[in-house]
């Protein structure tokens, strides 16, 4: 049995992380996850390359915005783009899916007047 150098170890670690990520997304897909209808905010972030810190920043900003009770989709998008600029790269449908899962999963009492399928995702 030979020894493994640090470069090979790092490569195997990255490969294993990629395999783990792909496995989680595969399982989520079997459970109904899509980019526009995610089943978990964490899986959404994993799929789109958001870090745990960015996930938490999105959650915090949405909680802060919930003080206003109701906002337009455009207002919410601008607020999130200020905190996490790469949210601007998401298509409208994917951005909407992200919002729906964060609002639903964390029970955030913020109504977004022009968010499609609002009634299906929140019971406020």
Coordinates of N, CA, C and O in Angstrom, one line a residue, residues 13 20 31 40-41 45 48 52 61-63 69 71-73 75 83-84 89 95 99 101 121 124:
X13 N -10.6 14.5 -1.8 CA -11.5 15.2 -1.0 C -12.5 16.0 -1.8 O -13.7 16.0 -1.6
X20 N -20.8 13.7 -3.0 CA -21.8 13.9 -2.0 C -22.9 14.9 -2.4 O -24.1 14.6 -2.2
X31 N -37.4 13.1 -4.5 CA -38.5 13.5 -3.6 C -39.3 14.7 -4.2 O -40.1 15.2 -3.5
X40 N -36.1 22.2 0.0 CA -35.3 22.6 1.1 C -34.4 23.8 0.7 O -33.8 23.8 -0.4
X41 N -34.3 24.8 1.6 CA -33.5 26.0 1.3 C -32.0 25.6 1.3 O -31.2 26.1 0.5
X45 N -29.5 26.0 -1.9 CA -28.2 26.7 -1.8 C -27.1 25.8 -2.3 O -26.1 26.3 -2.9
X48 N -27.1 25.7 -6.1 CA -26.8 26.9 -6.8 C -25.5 27.6 -6.3 O -25.2 28.7 -6.6
X52 N -23.2 28.5 3.4 CA -24.0 28.6 4.6 C -24.2 30.0 5.0 O -25.3 30.4 5.4
X61 N -32.3 38.6 6.1 CA -32.9 39.7 5.4 C -34.4 39.5 5.2 O -35.2 40.4 5.4
X62 N -34.8 38.3 4.9 CA -36.3 38.0 4.8 C -37.0 38.2 6.1 O -38.1 38.7 6.1
X63 N -36.3 37.8 7.2 CA -36.9 38.0 8.5 C -37.1 39.5 8.8 O -38.1 39.9 9.4
X69 N -44.6 43.3 6.5 CA -45.8 42.5 6.3 C -46.0 42.2 4.8 O -46.3 41.0 4.5
X71 N -44.6 43.2 0.6 CA -43.7 43.9 -0.3 C -44.0 43.3 -1.7 O -44.5 42.2 -1.9
X72 N -43.5 44.0 -2.7 CA -43.6 43.5 -4.0 C -42.4 42.6 -4.3 O -41.3 42.7 -3.6
X73 N -42.5 41.8 -5.3 CA -41.4 40.9 -5.6 C -40.2 41.7 -6.0 O -39.0 41.3 -5.6
X75 N -39.2 44.6 -4.9 CA -38.6 45.2 -3.7 C -37.8 44.1 -3.0 O -36.7 44.4 -2.5
X83 N -27.6 42.2 -0.5 CA -26.9 41.4 0.5 C -26.1 40.3 -0.2 O -25.0 40.0 0.2
X84 N -26.7 39.6 -1.2 CA -26.1 38.5 -1.9 C -26.2 38.8 -3.4 O -27.2 38.5 -4.1
X89 N -28.3 36.7 -10.5 CA -28.0 35.8 -11.7 C -29.1 34.7 -11.8 O -29.2 34.0 -12.8
X95 N -35.6 32.3 -8.8 CA -35.6 33.3 -7.7 C -36.9 33.1 -6.9 O -36.9 33.1 -5.7
X99 N -37.4 32.0 -3.0 CA -38.2 32.8 -2.0 C -39.3 31.9 -1.3 O -39.5 31.9 -0.1
X101 N -39.4 28.7 -0.9 CA -38.9 27.7 0.1 C -38.4 28.3 1.4 O -38.7 27.8 2.5
X121 N -48.1 28.2 -0.9 CA -46.9 28.0 -0.1 C -47.0 28.6 1.3 O -46.2 28.3 2.2
X124 N -50.9 32.3 5.7 CA -51.0 33.4 6.7 C -52.3 34.1 6.5 O -52.8 34.3 5.5

